[in-house]
PDB file of C-alpha atoms in Angstrom:
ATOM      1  CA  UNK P   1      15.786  -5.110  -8.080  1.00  0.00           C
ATOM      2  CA  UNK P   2      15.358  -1.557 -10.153  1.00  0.00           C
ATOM      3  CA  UNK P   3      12.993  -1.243 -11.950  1.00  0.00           C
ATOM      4  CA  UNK P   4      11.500   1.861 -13.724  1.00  0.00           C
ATOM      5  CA  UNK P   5       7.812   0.685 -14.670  1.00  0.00           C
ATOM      6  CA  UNK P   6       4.771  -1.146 -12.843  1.00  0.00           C
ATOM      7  CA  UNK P   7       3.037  -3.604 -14.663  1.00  0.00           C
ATOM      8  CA  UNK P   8      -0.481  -1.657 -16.352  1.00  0.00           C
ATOM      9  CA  UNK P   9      -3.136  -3.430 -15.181  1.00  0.00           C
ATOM     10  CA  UNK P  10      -4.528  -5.327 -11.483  1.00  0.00           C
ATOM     11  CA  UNK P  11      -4.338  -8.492 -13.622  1.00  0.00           C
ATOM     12  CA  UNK P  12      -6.778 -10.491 -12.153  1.00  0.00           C
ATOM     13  CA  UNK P  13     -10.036 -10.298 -11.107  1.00  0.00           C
ATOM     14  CA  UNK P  14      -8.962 -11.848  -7.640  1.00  0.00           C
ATOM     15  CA  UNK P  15      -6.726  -9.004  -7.168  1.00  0.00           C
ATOM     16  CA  UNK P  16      -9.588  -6.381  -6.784  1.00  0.00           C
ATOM     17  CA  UNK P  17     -11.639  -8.419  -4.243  1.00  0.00           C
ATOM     18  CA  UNK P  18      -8.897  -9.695  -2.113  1.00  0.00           C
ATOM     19  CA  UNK P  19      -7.817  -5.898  -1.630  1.00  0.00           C
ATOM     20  CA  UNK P  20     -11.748  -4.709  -1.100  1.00  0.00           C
ATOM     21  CA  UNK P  21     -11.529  -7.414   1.680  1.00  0.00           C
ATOM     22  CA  UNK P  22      -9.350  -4.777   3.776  1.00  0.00           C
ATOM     23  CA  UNK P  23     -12.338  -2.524   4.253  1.00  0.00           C
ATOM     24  CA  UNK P  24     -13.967  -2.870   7.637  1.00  0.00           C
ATOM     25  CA  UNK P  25     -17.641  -4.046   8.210  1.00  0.00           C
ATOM     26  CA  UNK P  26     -18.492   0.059   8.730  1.00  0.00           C
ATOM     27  CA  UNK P  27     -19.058   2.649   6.578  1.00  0.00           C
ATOM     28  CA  UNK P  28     -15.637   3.581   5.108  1.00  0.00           C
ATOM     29  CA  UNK P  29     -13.866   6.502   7.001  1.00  0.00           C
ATOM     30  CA  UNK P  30     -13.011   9.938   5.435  1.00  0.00           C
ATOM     31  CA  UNK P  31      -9.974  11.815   6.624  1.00  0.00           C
ATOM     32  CA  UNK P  32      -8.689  15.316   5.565  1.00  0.00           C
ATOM     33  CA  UNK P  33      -5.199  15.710   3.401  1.00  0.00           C
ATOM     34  CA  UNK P  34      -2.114  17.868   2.024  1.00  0.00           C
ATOM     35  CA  UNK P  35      -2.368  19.213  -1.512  1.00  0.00           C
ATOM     36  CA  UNK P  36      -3.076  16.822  -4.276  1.00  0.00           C
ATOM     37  CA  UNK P  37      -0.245  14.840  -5.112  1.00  0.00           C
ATOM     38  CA  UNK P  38       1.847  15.865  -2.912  1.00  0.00           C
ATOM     39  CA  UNK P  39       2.517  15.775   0.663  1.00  0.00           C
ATOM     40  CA  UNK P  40       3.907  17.651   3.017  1.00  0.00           C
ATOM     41  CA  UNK P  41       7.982  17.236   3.671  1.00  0.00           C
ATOM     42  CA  UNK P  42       8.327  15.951   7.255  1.00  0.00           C
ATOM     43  CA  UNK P  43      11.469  13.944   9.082  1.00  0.00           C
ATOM     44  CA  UNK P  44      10.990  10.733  10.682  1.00  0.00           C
ATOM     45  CA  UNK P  45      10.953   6.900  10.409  1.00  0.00           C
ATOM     46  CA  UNK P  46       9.255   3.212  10.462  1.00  0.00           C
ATOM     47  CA  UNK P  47      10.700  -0.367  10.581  1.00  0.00           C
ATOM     48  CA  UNK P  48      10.803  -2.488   7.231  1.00  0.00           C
ATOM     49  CA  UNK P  49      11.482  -5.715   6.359  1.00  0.00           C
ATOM     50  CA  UNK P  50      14.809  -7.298   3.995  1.00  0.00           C
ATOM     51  CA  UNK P  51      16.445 -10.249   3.309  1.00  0.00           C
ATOM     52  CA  UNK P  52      15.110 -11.765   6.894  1.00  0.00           C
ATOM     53  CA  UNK P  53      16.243  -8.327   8.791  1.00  0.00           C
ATOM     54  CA  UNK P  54      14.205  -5.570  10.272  1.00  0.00           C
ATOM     55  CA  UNK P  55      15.301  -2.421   9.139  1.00  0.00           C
ATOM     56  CA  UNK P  56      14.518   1.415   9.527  1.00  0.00           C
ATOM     57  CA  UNK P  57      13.200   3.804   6.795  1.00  0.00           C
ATOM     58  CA  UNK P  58      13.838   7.357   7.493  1.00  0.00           C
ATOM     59  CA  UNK P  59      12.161   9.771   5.335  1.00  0.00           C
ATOM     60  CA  UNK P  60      12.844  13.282   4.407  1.00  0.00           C
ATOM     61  CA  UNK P  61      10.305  14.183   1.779  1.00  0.00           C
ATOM     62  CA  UNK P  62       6.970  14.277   1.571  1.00  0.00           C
ATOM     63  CA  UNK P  63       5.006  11.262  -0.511  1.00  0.00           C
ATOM     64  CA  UNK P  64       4.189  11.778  -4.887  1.00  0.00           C
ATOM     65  CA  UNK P  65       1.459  10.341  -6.275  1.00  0.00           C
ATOM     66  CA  UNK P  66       1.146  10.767  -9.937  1.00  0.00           C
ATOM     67  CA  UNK P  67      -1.631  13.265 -11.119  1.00  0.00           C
ATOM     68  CA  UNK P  68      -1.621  12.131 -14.554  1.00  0.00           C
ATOM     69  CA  UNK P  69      -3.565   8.915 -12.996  1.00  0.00           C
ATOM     70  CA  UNK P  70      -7.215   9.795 -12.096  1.00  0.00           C
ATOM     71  CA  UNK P  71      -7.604   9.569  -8.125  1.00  0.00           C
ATOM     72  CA  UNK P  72     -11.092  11.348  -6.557  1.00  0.00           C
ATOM     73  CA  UNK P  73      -8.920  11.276  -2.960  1.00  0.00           C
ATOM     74  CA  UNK P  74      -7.671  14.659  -1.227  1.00  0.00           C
ATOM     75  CA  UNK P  75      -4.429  13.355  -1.801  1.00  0.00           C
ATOM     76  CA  UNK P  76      -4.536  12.411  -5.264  1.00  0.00           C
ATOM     77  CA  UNK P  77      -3.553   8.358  -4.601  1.00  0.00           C
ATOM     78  CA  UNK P  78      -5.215   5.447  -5.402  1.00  0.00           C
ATOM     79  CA  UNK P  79      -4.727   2.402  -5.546  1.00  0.00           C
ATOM     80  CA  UNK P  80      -6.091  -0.293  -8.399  1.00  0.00           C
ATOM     81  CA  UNK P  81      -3.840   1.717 -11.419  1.00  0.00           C
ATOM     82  CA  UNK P  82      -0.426   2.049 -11.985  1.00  0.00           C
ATOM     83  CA  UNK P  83       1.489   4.916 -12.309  1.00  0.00           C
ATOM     84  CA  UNK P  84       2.010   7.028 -15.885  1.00  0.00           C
ATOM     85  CA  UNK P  85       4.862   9.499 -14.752  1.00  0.00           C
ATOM     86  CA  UNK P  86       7.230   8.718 -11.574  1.00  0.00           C
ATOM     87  CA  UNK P  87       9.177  11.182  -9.754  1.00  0.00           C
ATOM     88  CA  UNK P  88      12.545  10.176 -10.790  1.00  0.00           C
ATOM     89  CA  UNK P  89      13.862   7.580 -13.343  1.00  0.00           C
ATOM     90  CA  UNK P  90      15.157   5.346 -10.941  1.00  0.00           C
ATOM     91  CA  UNK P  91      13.336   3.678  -8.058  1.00  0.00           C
ATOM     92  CA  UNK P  92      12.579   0.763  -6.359  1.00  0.00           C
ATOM     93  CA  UNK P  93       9.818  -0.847  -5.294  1.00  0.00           C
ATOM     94  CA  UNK P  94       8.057  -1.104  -1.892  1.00  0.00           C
ATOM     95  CA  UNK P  95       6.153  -3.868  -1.015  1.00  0.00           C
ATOM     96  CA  UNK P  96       3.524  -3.170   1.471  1.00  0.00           C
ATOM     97  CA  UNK P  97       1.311  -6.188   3.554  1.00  0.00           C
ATOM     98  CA  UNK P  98      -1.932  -5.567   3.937  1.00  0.00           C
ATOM     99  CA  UNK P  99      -4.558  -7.942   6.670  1.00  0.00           C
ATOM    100  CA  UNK P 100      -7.344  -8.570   4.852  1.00  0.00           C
ATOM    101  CA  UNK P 101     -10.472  -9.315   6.726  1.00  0.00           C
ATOM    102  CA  UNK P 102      -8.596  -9.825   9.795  1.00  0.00           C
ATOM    103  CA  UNK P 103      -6.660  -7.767  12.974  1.00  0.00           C
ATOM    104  CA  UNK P 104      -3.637  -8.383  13.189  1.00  0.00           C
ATOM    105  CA  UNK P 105      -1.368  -8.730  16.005  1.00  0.00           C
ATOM    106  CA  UNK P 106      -0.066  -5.249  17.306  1.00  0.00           C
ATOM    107  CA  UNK P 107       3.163  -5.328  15.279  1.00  0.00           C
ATOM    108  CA  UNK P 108       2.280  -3.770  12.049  1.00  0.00           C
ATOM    109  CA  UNK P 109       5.086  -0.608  10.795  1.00  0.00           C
ATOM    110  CA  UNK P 110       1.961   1.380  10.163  1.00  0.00           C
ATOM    111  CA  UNK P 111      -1.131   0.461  12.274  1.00  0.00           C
ATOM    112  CA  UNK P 112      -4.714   0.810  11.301  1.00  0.00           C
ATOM    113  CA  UNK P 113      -5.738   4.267  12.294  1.00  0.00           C
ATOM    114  CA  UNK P 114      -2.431   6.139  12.416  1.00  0.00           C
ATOM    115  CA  UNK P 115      -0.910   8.017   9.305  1.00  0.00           C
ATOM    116  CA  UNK P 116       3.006   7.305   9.217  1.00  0.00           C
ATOM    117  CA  UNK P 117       5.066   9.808   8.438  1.00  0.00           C
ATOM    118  CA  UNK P 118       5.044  10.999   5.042  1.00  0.00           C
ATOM    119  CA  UNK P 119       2.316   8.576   4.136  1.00  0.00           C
ATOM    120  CA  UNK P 120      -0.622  10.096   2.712  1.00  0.00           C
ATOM    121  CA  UNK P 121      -3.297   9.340   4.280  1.00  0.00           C
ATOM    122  CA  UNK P 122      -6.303   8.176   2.271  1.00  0.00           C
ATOM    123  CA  UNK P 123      -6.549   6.367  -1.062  1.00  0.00           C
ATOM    124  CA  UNK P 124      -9.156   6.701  -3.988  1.00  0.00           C
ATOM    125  CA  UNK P 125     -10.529   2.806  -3.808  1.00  0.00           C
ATOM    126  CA  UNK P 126     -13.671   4.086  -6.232  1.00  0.00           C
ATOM    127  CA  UNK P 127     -11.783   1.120  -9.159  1.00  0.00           C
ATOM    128  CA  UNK P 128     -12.697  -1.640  -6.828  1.00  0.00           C
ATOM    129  CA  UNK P 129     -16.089  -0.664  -6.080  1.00  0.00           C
ATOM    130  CA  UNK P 130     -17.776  -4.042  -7.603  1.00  0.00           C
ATOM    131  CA  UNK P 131     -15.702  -5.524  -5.192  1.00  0.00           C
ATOM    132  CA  UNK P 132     -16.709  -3.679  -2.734  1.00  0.00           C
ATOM    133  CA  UNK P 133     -20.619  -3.658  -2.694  1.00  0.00           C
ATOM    134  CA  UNK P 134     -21.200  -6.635  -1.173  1.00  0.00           C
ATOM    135  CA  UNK P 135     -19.892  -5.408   2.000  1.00  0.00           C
ATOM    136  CA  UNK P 136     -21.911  -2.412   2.495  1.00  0.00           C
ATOM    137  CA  UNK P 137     -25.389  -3.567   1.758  1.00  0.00           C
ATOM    138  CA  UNK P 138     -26.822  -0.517   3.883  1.00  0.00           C
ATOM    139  CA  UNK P 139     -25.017   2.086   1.496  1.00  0.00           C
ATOM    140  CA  UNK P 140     -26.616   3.225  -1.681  1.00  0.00           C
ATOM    141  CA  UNK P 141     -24.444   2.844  -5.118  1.00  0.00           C
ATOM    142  CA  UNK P 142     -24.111   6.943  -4.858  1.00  0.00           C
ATOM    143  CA  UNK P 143     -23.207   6.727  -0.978  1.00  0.00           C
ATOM    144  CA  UNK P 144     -20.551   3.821  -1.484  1.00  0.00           C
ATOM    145  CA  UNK P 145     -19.157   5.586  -4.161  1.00  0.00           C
ATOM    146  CA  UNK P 146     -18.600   9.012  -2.598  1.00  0.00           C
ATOM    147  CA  UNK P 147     -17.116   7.034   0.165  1.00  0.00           C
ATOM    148  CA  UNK P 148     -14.579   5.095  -1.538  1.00  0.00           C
ATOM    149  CA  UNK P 149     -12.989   8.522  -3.248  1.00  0.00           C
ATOM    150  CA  UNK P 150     -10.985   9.415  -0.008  1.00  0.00           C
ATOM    151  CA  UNK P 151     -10.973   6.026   2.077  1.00  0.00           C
ATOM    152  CA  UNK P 152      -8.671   5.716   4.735  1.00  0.00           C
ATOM    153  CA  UNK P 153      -4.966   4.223   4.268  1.00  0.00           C
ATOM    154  CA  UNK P 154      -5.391   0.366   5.828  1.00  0.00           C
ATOM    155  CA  UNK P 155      -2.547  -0.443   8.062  1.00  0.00           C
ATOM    156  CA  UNK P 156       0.109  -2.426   6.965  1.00  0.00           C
ATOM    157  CA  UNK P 157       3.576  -3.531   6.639  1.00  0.00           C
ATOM    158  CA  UNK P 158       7.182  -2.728   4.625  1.00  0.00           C
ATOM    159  CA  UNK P 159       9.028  -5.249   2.738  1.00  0.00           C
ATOM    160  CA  UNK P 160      11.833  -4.453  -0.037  1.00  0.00           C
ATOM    161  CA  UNK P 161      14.222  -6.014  -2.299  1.00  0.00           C
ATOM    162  CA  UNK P 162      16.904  -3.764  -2.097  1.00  0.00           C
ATOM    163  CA  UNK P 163      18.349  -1.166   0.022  1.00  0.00           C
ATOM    164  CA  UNK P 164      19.959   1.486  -2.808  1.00  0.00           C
ATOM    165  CA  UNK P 165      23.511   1.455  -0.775  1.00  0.00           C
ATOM    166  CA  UNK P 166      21.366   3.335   2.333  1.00  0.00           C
ATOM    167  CA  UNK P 167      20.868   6.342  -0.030  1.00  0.00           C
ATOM    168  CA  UNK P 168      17.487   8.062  -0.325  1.00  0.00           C
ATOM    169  CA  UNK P 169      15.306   7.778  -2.906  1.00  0.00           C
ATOM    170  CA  UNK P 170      11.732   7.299  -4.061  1.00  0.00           C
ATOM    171  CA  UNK P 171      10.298   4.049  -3.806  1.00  0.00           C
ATOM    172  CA  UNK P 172       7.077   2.522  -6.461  1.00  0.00           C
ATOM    173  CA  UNK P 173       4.643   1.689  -3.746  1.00  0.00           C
ATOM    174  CA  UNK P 174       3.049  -1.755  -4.645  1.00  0.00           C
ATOM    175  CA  UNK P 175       0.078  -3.396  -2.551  1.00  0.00           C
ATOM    176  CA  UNK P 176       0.167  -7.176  -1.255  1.00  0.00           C
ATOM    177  CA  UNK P 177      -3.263  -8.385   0.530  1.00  0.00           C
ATOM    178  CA  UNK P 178      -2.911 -11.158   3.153  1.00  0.00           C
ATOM    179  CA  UNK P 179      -6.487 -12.959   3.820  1.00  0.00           C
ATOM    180  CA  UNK P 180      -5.267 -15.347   6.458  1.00  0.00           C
ATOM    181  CA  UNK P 181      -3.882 -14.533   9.782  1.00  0.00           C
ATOM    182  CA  UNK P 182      -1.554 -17.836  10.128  1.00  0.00           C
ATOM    183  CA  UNK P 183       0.096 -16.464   6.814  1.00  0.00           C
ATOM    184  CA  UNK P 184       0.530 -12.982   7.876  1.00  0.00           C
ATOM    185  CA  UNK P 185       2.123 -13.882  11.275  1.00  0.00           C
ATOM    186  CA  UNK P 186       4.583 -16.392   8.783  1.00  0.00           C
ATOM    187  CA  UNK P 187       5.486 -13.610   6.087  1.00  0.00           C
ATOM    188  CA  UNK P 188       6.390 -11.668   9.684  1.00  0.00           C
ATOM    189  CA  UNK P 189       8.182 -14.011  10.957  1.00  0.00           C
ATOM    190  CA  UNK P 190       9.968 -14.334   7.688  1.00  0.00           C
ATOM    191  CA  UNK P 191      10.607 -11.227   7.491  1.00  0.00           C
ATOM    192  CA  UNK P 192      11.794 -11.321   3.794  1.00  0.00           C
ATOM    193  CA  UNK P 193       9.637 -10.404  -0.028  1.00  0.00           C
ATOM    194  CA  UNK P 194      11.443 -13.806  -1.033  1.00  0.00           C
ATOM    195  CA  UNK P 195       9.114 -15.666   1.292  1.00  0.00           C
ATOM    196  CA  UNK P 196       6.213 -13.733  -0.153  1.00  0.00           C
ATOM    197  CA  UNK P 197       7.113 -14.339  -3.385  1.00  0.00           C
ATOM    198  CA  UNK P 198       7.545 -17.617  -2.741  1.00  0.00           C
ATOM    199  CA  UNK P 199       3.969 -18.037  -1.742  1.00  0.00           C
ATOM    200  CA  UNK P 200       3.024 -15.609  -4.700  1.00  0.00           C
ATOM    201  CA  UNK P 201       4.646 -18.557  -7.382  1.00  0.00           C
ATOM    202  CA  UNK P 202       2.722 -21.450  -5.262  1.00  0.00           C
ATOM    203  CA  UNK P 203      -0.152 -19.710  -6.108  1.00  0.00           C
ATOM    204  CA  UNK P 204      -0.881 -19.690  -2.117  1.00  0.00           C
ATOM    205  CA  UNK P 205      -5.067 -18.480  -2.064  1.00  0.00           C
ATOM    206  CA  UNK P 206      -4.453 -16.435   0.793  1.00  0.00           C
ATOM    207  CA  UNK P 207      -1.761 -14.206  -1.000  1.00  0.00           C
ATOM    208  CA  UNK P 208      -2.867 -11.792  -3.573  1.00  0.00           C
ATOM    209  CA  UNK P 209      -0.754  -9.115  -5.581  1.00  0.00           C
ATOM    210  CA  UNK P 210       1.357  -6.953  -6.410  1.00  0.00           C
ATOM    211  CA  UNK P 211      -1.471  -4.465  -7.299  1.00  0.00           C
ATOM    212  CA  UNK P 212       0.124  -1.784  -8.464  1.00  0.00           C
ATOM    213  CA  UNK P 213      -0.768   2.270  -7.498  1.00  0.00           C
ATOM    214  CA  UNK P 214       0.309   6.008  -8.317  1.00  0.00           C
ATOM    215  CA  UNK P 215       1.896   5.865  -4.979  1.00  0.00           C
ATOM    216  CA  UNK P 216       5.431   7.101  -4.748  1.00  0.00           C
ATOM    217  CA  UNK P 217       7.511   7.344  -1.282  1.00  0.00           C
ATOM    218  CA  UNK P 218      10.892   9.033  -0.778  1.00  0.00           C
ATOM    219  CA  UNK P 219      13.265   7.431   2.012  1.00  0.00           C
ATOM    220  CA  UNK P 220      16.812   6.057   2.870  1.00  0.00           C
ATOM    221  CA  UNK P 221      17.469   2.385   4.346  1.00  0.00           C
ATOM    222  CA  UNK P 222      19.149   1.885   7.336  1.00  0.00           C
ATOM    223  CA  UNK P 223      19.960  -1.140   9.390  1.00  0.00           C
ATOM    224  CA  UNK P 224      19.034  -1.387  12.936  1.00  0.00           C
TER     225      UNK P 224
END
């Protein structure tokens, strides 16, 4: 489905905590970037999920996150606020899965630790910071803070609605959190957004999202 806005706000309070949940019981990890808002062009791909299918992204330019959105990160992405400007008119969204309190099995398109191609590869998390505290009770207000400006990207997974006829462009980048392992293993077994948003309507407590972000990616879908 096109679309050519993200909804404004995180929506609901659960939204923020459920995502803070994806932090690790250490102190958050800093990592070094490209320019801000922009990254660097490189070639090269990860799987995705449609319609019950794995798939392959292969990307060609580097990731856009919109300036006009306040980010503290090297990169200039964040997550918690939706974007004011996008890189082109039309776009479609990209789901992405986040574990949340968890590890999951060694399966993910973008592990914990690694940067995918043409991700970037920290977020500003400083909006959900309330959220936060409560699992850093050895950090200061000042020290959690200065953390959570360039945290690193969480591992996760792809999921999309549409494939644009297999022809490249940028995709709205738009965060789900998972906090149960049995339901992450089902939406990847699943393989599919409808099953997510299935379990989005049914108001499913261990489901939380779409939060939106300033996070733009540019690829073309391919099946494998």
């Amino acid at each position: 489905m096109k679309t050519s806005r993200t909804a404004r706000t995180l929506g609901a309070l659960g939204a923020t905590a459920a995502l803070a949940l994806a932090a690790t019981s250490a102190a958050p990890a800093h990592a070094a970037s490209s320019a801000k808002g922009s990254g660097a062009a490189s070639y090269g791909m990860t799987k995705a999920f449609y319609g019950g299918k794995a798939l392959s992204f292969t990307y060609s330019k580097g990731y856009k996150c919109d300036t006009g959105i306040k980010a503290a990160s090297t990169t200039g992405c964040e997550v918690g606020a939706a974007w004011n400007h996008a890189p082109s008119r039309q776009h479609d969204v990209l789901y992405i899965t986040v574990p949340l309190g968890f590890t999951p099995k060694p399966m993910q398109d973008c592990p914990a630790g690694i940067t995918c191609v043409d991700h970037p590869m920290t977020v500003d998390l400083t909006r959900l910071e309330p959220a936060l505290k409560p699992l850093y009770p050895k950090l200061t207000d000042a020290q959690l803070t200065d953390a959570l400006k360039d945290f690193m990207t969480p591992g996760h997974d792809h999921f999309i609605t549409d494939t644009n006829h297999g022809k490249a462009e940028w995709w709205d980048v738009q965060v789900v959190g998972v906090t149960s392992s049995k339901t992450y293993d089902a939406i990847h077994s699943h393989q599919s957004f409808a099953y997510i948003q299935k379990l989005i309507k049914a108001k499913d407590k261990t489901v939380v999202g779409p939060i939106p972000s300033n996070i733009f990616l540019y690829f073309s879908v391919a099946a494998k």
